[in-house]
Amino acid sequence: MIPLHRLKPAFWDLPDTAGSHSGLNLKRKWKLIVLVTAILSLSPLVIMTLVDFSLTRRTIETEANTGMRTSLNTIAAMMSASLAEKPMVTGAKTLWDKTFPHLNTGMHNDLFLMDNTGRLLTPSYYYEAFGSRTILDAGLFTGPDGIVHIQAPDGTPLLAGYARVTHTPLILVQLRQADWLRDLWLKPRLKLLWFLCASIGFILLSIMGMATFLVGRIHTSERRRIEALHHEEHANRLASIGRLASGVAHEINNPLDIINQKTGLIIDLLTLGKQARPDQRLLPLAEDVLEAVKRCGTITRQLLDFARHMEPCVEQVDMEEVISQVLALLETDARDRGITIHVPPVPEIPEFACDRSSLVQIFLNLGENAITAMGKNGTLTIGVFHEKTDLVTITVSDTGKGISPEDLPKIFEPFYTSRTDRWGAGLGLAITYGLIREMGGDIRVKSVMGKGTRFTLTLPVKAARQSTSDGSLQLPGADMPVQSTSVSDDTRGDLYAKP
Amino acid sequence: MGPRILLVDDEQEFVQTLAERLQMRDMETSAVFDGPAALAQVQSHPPQILIVDLKMPGMDGIQILKQVKQTHPGIQIIILTGHGSEQDKILCMHLGAFAYFQKPVDIDRLITAIRQGYETILSNEQKTAPCDRYPETGSWQP
């Protein structure tokens, strides 16, 4: 059985995602489209069918009645001619028995003779009592011939055709069940009616399908437009942050080096100078200042790294070799913390080309983050997959504490950090993101609190350099690759499932 | 006696302090605060090592680098800047700078570079007669 909710279009129940009015409007639009199209397409069909119905009915009835009257008149005329010189009633009976003994075929064709007092001369199916005077009111038959609706003694509605036999009091009567005619035209029509209903159903389904498709398209494009606007705004904001950051970094470097040199001079004076007995506390104090300057220097350098726009040198890269280089760099730290690094066999990607140092940097940033997130004990898994010919997929998963859904959208922003130690400037993932975008790739993240985090990178096999128009840095934002995973049972399962 | 050094930087506090520190390490160091003064000093009293900031009002470090490399190719030039980008570094090295440092600089690394530059000069001097190479240096002998 098809689950109904799958058939429901995406815009039906979504007042929140695409903006509250747009969701409602789309539903109304859909209904309007279905209604108008259904009326326009079905009304001619229905009208034509009804007209055809009544026309057919009238034609058949007229034809049948005319046929009945003609045949009755013919028989009446024949009888009139034959009875001209014979005793009326007995003559008629004899003639009837002789000439028309088989005409009465019972309930469907009850043909008999009566006189104008209502007395039956020949047997009738509906008025069996031969000779009875009470039964059929001759007053019903007013003209020389015609067709009238009557009721049989048992209540059956009947159609009575009659023709007077000229020069005699005799009336020739033919009784048929009233629905005889209906049977004649309705039964074939009913078959057509089924076909009509099926067509209407099919047309309605098509209309609904079309409307769903069209409104779905509107919904998708509307959502894309809103997302694009949102992303552009986001990207602009981040770009300004980046420009500001690099400007600040540059401006800070000058006064920083004044502090650096002045403090250095103090140390020089204390160590190289000829002062007799300087205060013992001065030297460590000055060295602390130098240490702080170094920290500032690290941060400004990271900022400039982040903002730098170096032409990458695209070359053939052996993925396995890159990973072993990265592992060599991460191993010590991981071993100290009791963390296992697991690397499934790396597939051969002979034509893979990119900026090698950027790739190493990406692996290092993600690997270091993962190790920091796990603290002590855990497994870091680096997987490389080559399933589509033009794409390489890389996953870096840890079993660390995870990233909260509130933080998840911010992790690629510059200066975002969860590290409490003093060296984290919060630029690692921002730089990683920039490098991946420069390679023409994409990065996504999935995280479950308490379970771990997985970054999934897709890189083109042949690195396409994406140069930003102003030649400045490539910043996170344009399509922030964040996928928040709520802690629910159905998502937990696939967190570590191999793609 | 160590190398003769000329420091060019518009941050006066910075150059004066750095000059003092280099002097304490037996290097004959003088400091100027802008490009024209630096070029004048190079003409009148050419140093062996020139340490230049990139971003200065008036004449910037790249211009000084170009001009000095034209007139005195033997002078080793070290760039010391707070504004450098990777492109600047590549450009400066291409124009003939000997080393490139980003502020804040570690004095030991700077001194190492100065010594290396000085040694390069000394080895060049051994190959060529000093008077041919540096006619302006007059009485100075390595």
XYZ file of C-alpha atoms in Angstrom:
641
model
C 0.000 0.000 0.000
C 1.259 3.448 -0.870
C 1.631 5.628 2.186
C -0.581 8.671 1.695
C 1.858 11.130 3.187
C 4.274 10.367 0.355
C 1.728 11.554 -2.156
C 1.291 14.810 -0.337
C 3.227 17.600 -2.051
C 5.988 19.309 -0.110
C 4.241 22.677 -0.017
C 1.042 21.318 1.492
C 1.952 21.343 5.154
C 4.893 23.714 5.154
C 3.827 27.135 6.292
C 7.124 27.622 8.139
C 9.944 26.932 5.749
C 8.971 29.094 2.834
C 7.430 31.869 4.847
C 4.005 31.674 6.388
C 1.940 33.293 3.670
C 3.642 31.608 0.810
C 2.795 28.161 2.185
C -0.889 29.032 2.576
C -0.993 30.832 -0.726
C 0.424 27.850 -2.512
C -2.248 25.596 -1.096
C -4.928 28.024 -2.197
C -3.282 28.420 -5.580
C -3.303 24.684 -6.016
C -6.998 24.467 -5.180
C -7.799 27.317 -7.527
C -5.879 25.748 -10.393
C -7.558 22.390 -9.868
C -11.018 23.958 -9.627
C -10.749 26.210 -12.662
C -9.138 23.586 -14.851
C -11.623 20.949 -13.783
C -14.581 23.209 -14.525
C -13.148 24.276 -17.867
C -12.302 20.802 -19.046
C -15.140 18.781 -17.540
C -18.149 21.030 -18.110
C -18.229 20.671 -21.940
C -17.851 16.933 -21.510
C -20.686 16.683 -19.014
C -22.963 19.047 -20.930
C -22.404 17.189 -24.187
C -23.078 13.884 -22.505
C -26.314 15.128 -20.968
C -27.511 16.626 -24.255
C -26.651 13.400 -26.046
C -28.460 11.455 -23.352
C -31.721 13.318 -23.660
C -31.520 13.485 -27.468
C -30.995 9.772 -27.719
C -33.806 9.122 -25.300
C -36.207 11.324 -27.205
C -35.227 9.868 -30.563
C -35.600 6.299 -29.429
C -38.905 6.977 -27.700
C -40.292 8.764 -30.720
C -39.120 6.031 -33.031
C -40.531 3.288 -30.833
C -43.850 5.040 -30.397
C -44.153 5.762 -34.081
C -43.360 2.148 -34.852
C -45.959 0.958 -32.370
C -48.656 3.214 -33.763
C -47.865 2.346 -37.342
C -48.029 -1.379 -36.701
C -51.250 -1.048 -34.674
C -52.839 1.067 -37.408
C -51.832 -1.442 -40.036
C -53.391 -4.312 -38.102
C -56.480 -2.227 -37.380
C -56.858 -1.356 -41.044
C -56.550 -5.018 -42.023
C -59.198 -5.982 -39.456
C -61.474 -3.188 -40.518
C -61.360 -4.443 -44.093
C -61.919 -8.067 -43.071
C -64.745 -7.353 -40.654
C -66.755 -5.137 -43.005
C -69.332 -7.793 -43.810
C -69.145 -10.117 -40.768
C -70.982 -10.135 -37.422
C -68.954 -7.787 -35.302
C -67.873 -9.557 -32.169
C -67.784 -13.168 -33.151
C -66.367 -12.201 -36.500
C -63.637 -10.306 -34.797
C -62.857 -13.193 -32.488
C -62.769 -15.669 -35.331
C -60.612 -13.375 -37.375
C -58.258 -12.848 -34.464
C -57.918 -16.563 -33.765
C -57.419 -17.247 -37.428
C -55.128 -14.450 -38.390
C -53.277 -13.244 -35.261
C -53.176 -16.177 -32.816
C -49.492 -15.639 -32.083
C -49.397 -11.905 -31.835
C -49.835 -11.784 -28.114
C -46.494 -12.734 -26.662
C -47.283 -12.058 -23.027
C -45.947 -9.431 -20.744
C -43.649 -7.728 -23.233
C -46.121 -7.478 -26.015
C -49.684 -7.813 -24.740
C -51.813 -7.332 -27.858
C -55.572 -7.782 -27.657
C -58.899 -6.502 -28.863
C -61.538 -4.763 -26.815
C -64.702 -2.942 -27.588
C -65.426 0.612 -26.702
C -67.263 -0.384 -23.519
C -64.097 -1.771 -22.088
C -64.877 -5.433 -22.645
C -61.982 -7.632 -23.783
C -62.570 -9.734 -26.847
C -59.307 -11.613 -26.920
C -57.117 -12.727 -23.984
C -54.753 -10.307 -22.423
C -51.734 -10.964 -20.210
C -52.430 -8.113 -17.855
C -56.250 -8.243 -18.040
C -56.745 -11.966 -17.928
C -60.440 -12.125 -17.076
C -61.841 -12.618 -20.492
C -65.186 -10.950 -20.950
C -64.924 -8.907 -17.823
C -66.422 -5.526 -18.287
C -64.792 -3.711 -15.489
C -61.234 -3.656 -16.329
C -59.997 -1.317 -18.961
C -61.585 2.081 -19.181
C -62.245 2.706 -22.869
C -62.467 6.402 -22.057
C -58.667 6.445 -21.941
C -58.521 5.918 -25.660
C -59.897 9.172 -26.994
C -58.497 9.637 -30.490
C -58.428 7.231 -33.441
C -55.023 6.070 -32.303
C -52.344 7.023 -29.785
C -50.160 6.048 -26.887
C -51.073 6.579 -23.197
C -49.594 5.651 -19.848
C -51.819 3.443 -17.687
C -51.509 1.160 -14.687
C -52.214 -2.549 -14.735
C -54.504 -4.014 -12.007
C -51.370 -5.280 -10.259
C -49.916 -1.780 -10.302
C -47.360 -2.260 -13.091
C -46.954 0.974 -15.058
C -47.775 0.259 -18.636
C -47.515 1.920 -21.990
C -50.690 1.383 -23.947
C -50.771 1.862 -27.688
C -54.180 1.736 -29.310
C -55.838 2.012 -32.693
C -59.556 2.021 -33.365
C -60.746 -0.380 -36.010
C -62.688 1.906 -38.299
C -66.433 1.363 -38.774
C -66.494 -0.913 -35.660
C -66.594 -0.314 -31.893
C -63.414 -2.347 -31.630
C -60.147 -1.019 -30.273
C -56.861 -2.777 -30.871
C -54.635 -2.360 -27.788
C -51.004 -3.156 -27.272
C -49.593 -3.056 -23.718
C -45.948 -2.899 -22.883
C -44.190 -2.351 -19.625
C -43.392 1.327 -19.286
C -39.683 0.668 -18.709
C -39.430 -1.308 -21.898
C -38.391 1.839 -23.712
C -35.964 2.812 -20.994
C -34.306 -0.566 -21.285
C -33.984 0.029 -24.952
C -31.869 3.187 -24.685
C -30.493 3.194 -21.135
C -28.549 -0.051 -21.031
C -26.083 0.776 -23.810
C -25.921 4.313 -22.442
C -24.963 3.029 -18.986
C -21.902 1.352 -20.439
C -20.946 4.680 -21.921
C -21.612 6.297 -18.536
C -18.982 4.127 -16.894
C -16.551 5.151 -19.537
C -17.462 8.780 -18.900
C -16.922 8.422 -15.157
C -13.555 6.772 -15.727
C -12.552 9.601 -18.073
C -13.639 12.238 -15.564
C -11.635 10.513 -12.854
C -8.617 10.277 -15.101
C -8.902 13.935 -16.126
C -9.270 15.022 -12.499
C -6.215 13.018 -11.515
C -4.222 14.518 -14.372
C -5.303 18.013 -13.403
C -4.336 17.426 -9.803
C -1.025 15.982 -10.868
C -0.327 18.923 -13.139
C -1.332 21.430 -10.488
C 0.856 19.695 -7.927
C 3.760 19.720 -10.330
C 3.309 23.390 -11.228
C 2.772 24.604 -7.688
C 5.641 22.391 -6.563
C 7.841 24.137 -9.106
C 6.689 27.514 -7.849
C 7.381 26.385 -4.312
C 10.866 25.149 -5.184
C 11.849 28.280 -7.039
C 10.410 30.459 -4.297
C 12.363 28.550 -1.696
C 15.523 28.778 -3.803
C 15.051 32.503 -4.180
C 14.665 32.981 -0.443
C 17.670 30.761 0.233
C 19.757 32.607 -2.330
C 18.854 35.942 -0.768
C 19.643 34.602 2.650
C 22.971 33.175 1.528
C 23.973 36.307 -0.304
C 23.319 38.350 2.781
C 25.289 35.885 4.834
C 28.175 35.818 2.376
C 28.337 39.597 2.249
C 28.404 39.806 5.991
C 31.193 37.252 6.215
C 33.157 38.904 3.429
C 33.090 42.186 5.349
C 34.186 40.375 8.496
C 37.072 38.876 6.555
C 38.164 42.181 5.079
C 37.906 43.850 8.449
C 39.865 41.029 10.047
C 42.717 41.151 7.616
C 42.825 44.943 7.843
C 42.955 44.771 11.610
C 45.626 42.077 11.476
C 47.819 44.249 9.269
C 47.387 47.335 11.366
C 48.054 45.483 14.601
C 51.290 43.979 13.323
C 53.104 47.346 13.395
C 52.435 48.349 17.012
C 52.874 44.709 17.957
C 56.400 44.737 16.626
C 57.093 47.957 18.545
C 56.103 46.125 21.742
C 58.173 43.179 20.546
C 61.297 45.221 19.907
C 60.968 47.394 23.010
C 60.566 44.333 25.197
C 63.412 42.687 23.339
C 65.529 45.728 24.094
C 64.645 45.504 27.770
C 65.753 41.871 27.733
C 68.879 42.824 25.814
C 69.662 45.516 28.362
C 69.133 43.087 31.183
C 71.182 40.305 29.659
C 73.721 41.990 27.387
C 73.843 45.347 29.188
C 76.279 46.363 31.817
C 73.799 47.073 34.554
C 75.124 45.787 37.828
C 72.322 43.875 39.550
C 68.979 44.220 37.841
C 65.802 43.252 39.666
C 65.403 39.478 39.324
C 61.729 39.774 38.421
C 62.275 41.998 35.394
C 63.566 39.363 32.982
C 60.708 36.844 33.405
C 58.219 39.703 33.183
C 59.699 40.897 29.904
C 59.726 37.331 28.606
C 56.025 37.016 29.462
C 55.365 40.110 27.374
C 57.284 38.567 24.490
C 55.244 35.376 24.848
C 52.027 37.390 24.660
C 53.352 39.167 21.568
C 54.031 35.795 19.991
C 50.463 34.756 20.648
C 49.156 37.912 19.029
C 51.515 37.281 16.148
C 50.110 33.763 15.714
C 46.599 35.107 15.611
C 47.358 37.862 13.102
C 49.245 35.366 10.972
C 46.284 32.996 11.020
C 44.036 35.872 10.090
C 46.228 36.718 7.149
C 46.399 33.053 6.170
C 42.667 33.053 6.180
C 42.516 36.149 4.042
C 45.362 35.217 1.761
C 44.712 34.423 -1.816
C 47.491 32.261 -3.048
C 47.435 30.766 -6.525
C 47.325 27.087 -5.785
C 49.680 24.884 -7.687
C 47.504 22.161 -9.190
C 49.370 18.922 -9.630
C 48.769 15.187 -9.753
C 48.291 14.066 -6.196
C 48.627 10.598 -4.764
C 45.857 10.498 -2.170
C 47.406 7.643 -0.245
C 50.671 9.488 0.089
C 48.924 12.648 1.263
C 47.055 10.681 3.892
C 50.171 8.965 5.147
C 51.837 12.370 5.426
C 48.884 13.700 7.390
C 48.843 10.604 9.596
C 52.514 11.092 10.379
C 51.682 14.602 11.583
C 48.633 13.577 13.614
C 49.962 10.318 15.041
C 51.911 11.651 18.014
C 49.047 13.719 19.304
C 46.586 10.863 18.761
C 48.818 8.310 20.471
C 49.262 10.564 23.495
C 45.495 10.788 23.850
C 44.801 7.092 23.214
C 42.995 7.815 19.975
C 42.930 5.236 17.178
C 43.174 6.489 13.627
C 41.393 4.207 11.218
C 41.918 4.524 7.475
C 40.098 2.027 5.232
C 41.961 1.137 2.022
C 42.269 4.218 -0.164
C 41.066 3.654 -3.743
C 43.396 4.438 -6.636
C 42.478 7.737 -8.237
C 45.143 8.049 -10.918
C 43.981 11.321 -12.457
C 43.301 13.152 -9.180
C 44.827 16.610 -9.318
C 44.643 19.503 -6.862
C 46.761 21.838 -4.788
C 48.662 19.389 -2.651
C 49.455 21.729 0.240
C 45.811 22.812 0.455
C 44.722 19.189 0.617
C 47.211 18.466 3.393
C 46.022 21.582 5.212
C 42.381 20.470 4.929
C 43.143 17.007 6.295
C 45.239 18.474 9.097
C 42.609 20.997 10.146
C 39.820 18.421 10.192
C 42.013 15.801 11.847
C 43.217 18.170 14.561
C 39.675 19.325 15.222
C 38.500 15.743 15.530
C 41.302 14.863 17.947
C 40.552 17.949 20.035
C 36.835 17.100 20.043
C 37.494 13.569 21.300
C 39.854 14.596 24.083
C 40.912 11.204 25.290
C 40.195 7.834 23.659
C 38.126 7.441 20.534
C 38.410 6.637 16.884
C 39.186 8.987 14.060
C 38.170 7.562 10.698
C 39.407 9.007 7.441
C 37.690 7.452 4.443
C 38.277 8.128 0.769
C 35.701 7.023 -1.780
C 35.771 7.272 -5.534
C 32.298 6.269 -6.628
C 31.554 8.834 -9.310
C 34.183 9.269 -11.992
C 34.508 13.019 -11.567
C 34.184 13.254 -7.783
C 36.220 12.174 -4.788
C 34.387 11.878 -1.487
C 36.332 12.139 1.734
C 34.863 11.565 5.178
C 36.494 12.529 8.447
C 34.513 11.136 11.381
C 35.221 11.199 15.079
C 33.585 9.709 18.134
C 33.840 12.937 20.075
C 31.336 14.994 21.965
C 29.579 16.296 18.865
C 28.487 19.788 17.951
C 25.246 21.176 19.306
C 22.561 22.054 16.752
C 22.829 25.725 17.786
C 26.553 25.814 17.098
C 26.436 23.769 13.920
C 25.511 26.625 11.567
C 28.369 28.742 12.913
C 31.327 26.402 12.744
C 32.569 27.580 9.360
C 32.458 31.227 10.351
C 35.786 32.864 11.071
C 36.552 33.356 14.784
C 34.096 30.746 15.876
C 35.807 28.447 18.376
C 34.755 26.075 21.112
C 38.291 25.592 22.321
C 39.060 26.988 25.693
C 42.821 26.884 25.360
C 44.418 30.095 24.305
C 45.760 29.114 20.895
C 42.515 28.599 19.048
C 41.694 31.642 16.997
C 38.664 29.915 15.461
C 39.967 30.083 11.934
C 40.722 26.425 11.207
C 37.360 25.455 9.730
C 36.935 28.820 8.007
C 40.279 28.294 6.270
C 39.325 24.699 5.470
C 36.076 25.862 3.975
C 37.848 28.508 1.886
C 40.390 25.977 0.593
C 37.689 23.484 -0.357
C 35.682 26.132 -2.180
C 38.828 27.210 -4.018
C 39.245 23.640 -5.192
C 35.656 23.695 -6.464
C 34.550 21.250 -3.790
C 32.009 21.199 -1.038
C 31.935 20.241 2.624
C 29.029 19.077 4.745
C 28.834 18.223 8.394
C 26.598 15.947 10.378
C 26.791 15.762 14.123
C 25.029 14.041 16.964
C 25.670 15.221 20.497
C 27.583 12.632 22.474
C 28.063 10.403 19.438
C 30.396 12.256 17.169
C 30.775 14.375 14.097
C 31.311 13.533 10.477
C 32.604 15.932 7.840
C 31.954 14.874 4.263
C 33.989 16.534 1.538
C 33.397 16.231 -2.149
C 36.237 17.333 -4.375
C 36.338 17.320 -8.155
C 38.859 14.855 -9.524
C 40.224 17.562 -11.783
C 40.457 20.609 -9.559
C 38.605 23.523 -11.083
C 39.960 26.706 -9.663
C 37.223 29.007 -8.485
C 38.584 32.492 -8.479
C 36.661 35.132 -6.657
C 35.891 38.175 -8.740
C 37.717 40.692 -6.590
C 40.716 38.458 -6.169
C 40.217 38.419 -2.465
C 39.563 35.613 -0.097
C 36.966 32.944 -0.553
C 34.783 33.071 2.505
C 32.296 30.695 3.970
C 28.733 31.675 3.496
C 27.453 31.402 -0.010
C 26.092 27.993 0.621
C 26.924 27.182 4.139
C 27.137 23.412 4.152
C 25.548 22.768 7.451
C 23.232 19.921 8.085
C 21.961 19.752 11.580
C 21.042 16.370 12.858
C 18.663 16.186 15.717
C 19.074 13.413 18.191
C 16.472 10.959 17.077
C 16.719 7.254 16.628
C 16.345 7.196 12.897
C 19.260 9.527 12.279
C 21.510 8.017 14.848
C 21.774 4.856 12.892
C 23.121 6.355 9.734
C 25.644 8.670 11.315
C 28.446 6.255 10.887
C 27.043 4.370 8.021
C 29.377 4.401 5.053
C 28.082 6.585 2.266
C 83.142 44.482 12.970
C 79.644 43.431 11.790
C 77.773 44.512 8.699
C 76.579 48.041 8.086
C 72.822 48.126 8.222
C 70.277 50.750 7.202
C 66.749 50.477 8.618
C 63.875 52.141 6.753
C 60.470 52.305 8.455
C 57.977 55.067 9.134
C 57.367 53.634 12.611
C 60.043 55.696 14.351
C 59.790 53.972 17.719
C 60.169 50.643 16.008
C 63.244 51.449 13.905
C 65.024 53.242 16.709
C 64.543 50.353 19.096
C 65.503 47.778 16.501
C 68.555 49.830 15.569
C 69.591 49.978 19.184
C 69.203 46.248 19.580
C 71.250 45.562 16.465
C 73.920 47.993 17.651
C 74.083 46.101 20.922
C 74.956 43.097 18.773
C 77.893 44.872 17.194
C 76.179 45.876 14.004
C 76.700 49.332 12.650
C 73.079 50.352 12.270
C 71.405 53.578 11.271
C 67.726 54.306 10.796
C 65.723 56.579 8.480
C 61.955 57.104 8.399
C 61.065 57.423 4.709
C 61.999 56.391 1.204
C 63.766 59.565 -0.051
C 65.951 59.717 3.059
C 66.807 56.058 2.591
C 67.802 56.592 -1.053
C 69.890 59.611 -0.109
C 71.724 57.636 2.563
C 72.257 54.745 0.129
C 73.892 57.247 -2.240
C 76.013 58.986 0.344
C 76.827 56.193 2.705
C 75.803 52.848 1.192
C 74.991 50.073 3.702
C 75.590 46.400 3.146
C 72.216 45.317 4.438
C 69.052 47.336 3.895
C 65.980 46.479 6.005
C 62.821 48.049 4.510
C 59.171 48.228 5.480
C 56.763 47.777 2.576
C 54.043 50.237 3.448
C 55.244 53.757 4.024
C 53.787 57.122 3.114
C 55.253 58.640 -0.057
C 57.589 56.022 -1.380
C 56.869 52.412 -0.548
C 59.257 49.550 0.052
C 58.819 48.003 -3.395
C 59.964 51.246 -5.059
C 62.994 51.459 -2.764
C 63.781 47.824 -3.493
C 63.603 48.391 -7.252
C 65.714 51.550 -7.206
C 68.397 50.246 -4.867
C 68.674 46.990 -6.809
C 69.235 49.066 -9.949
C 71.874 51.376 -8.553
C 73.466 49.107 -5.933
C 72.814 45.485 -6.827
C 75.289 44.330 -4.176
C 73.227 45.574 -1.229
C 71.255 42.753 0.377
C 67.720 43.861 1.056
C 65.520 42.359 3.760
C 61.801 43.170 3.749
C 60.199 43.539 7.175
C 56.531 44.407 7.005
C 53.269 44.261 8.858
C 51.245 44.312 5.658
C 52.727 41.601 3.549
C 50.665 39.133 1.581
C 51.873 36.037 -0.168
C 51.855 37.920 -3.478
C 53.977 40.699 -1.967
C 56.478 38.115 -0.797
C 56.684 36.521 -4.227
C 57.023 39.925 -5.877
C 59.768 41.068 -3.487
C 61.752 37.868 -3.848
C 61.363 38.189 -7.612
C 62.671 41.758 -7.461
C 65.789 40.538 -5.680
C 65.039 40.834 -1.962
C 67.209 38.611 0.167
C 64.639 37.742 2.820
C 61.065 38.559 3.718
C 59.703 38.802 7.267
C 56.287 39.447 8.631
C 56.023 41.603 11.757
C 56.261 40.863 14.635
C 59.643 39.409 13.902
C 61.804 37.295 16.128
C 65.120 39.094 16.569
C 67.113 35.886 16.286
C 65.602 35.013 12.946
C 66.262 38.521 11.713
C 69.865 38.368 12.853
C 70.329 34.987 11.212
C 69.095 36.455 7.935
C 71.377 39.472 8.343
C 74.364 37.241 8.904
C 73.486 35.100 5.908
C 73.177 38.214 3.774
C 76.489 39.479 5.072
C 78.169 36.166 4.318
C 76.769 36.286 0.782
C 78.300 39.729 0.387
C 81.641 38.554 1.745
C 81.754 35.572 -0.603
C 80.833 37.864 -3.525
C 83.578 40.273 -2.498
C 86.130 37.532 -2.612
C 85.244 36.834 -6.216
C 85.256 40.464 -7.347
C 87.501 43.312 -6.362
C 85.636 45.336 -3.781
C 86.544 48.648 -5.416
C 85.102 47.558 -8.763
C 81.988 46.304 -7.164
C 81.432 49.120 -4.713
C 83.206 52.213 -6.011
C 81.301 54.395 -3.576
C 82.301 52.488 -0.504
C 85.708 54.183 -0.514
C 87.823 53.156 2.371
C 85.675 50.328 3.611
C 87.404 46.944 3.536
C 85.851 43.644 4.514
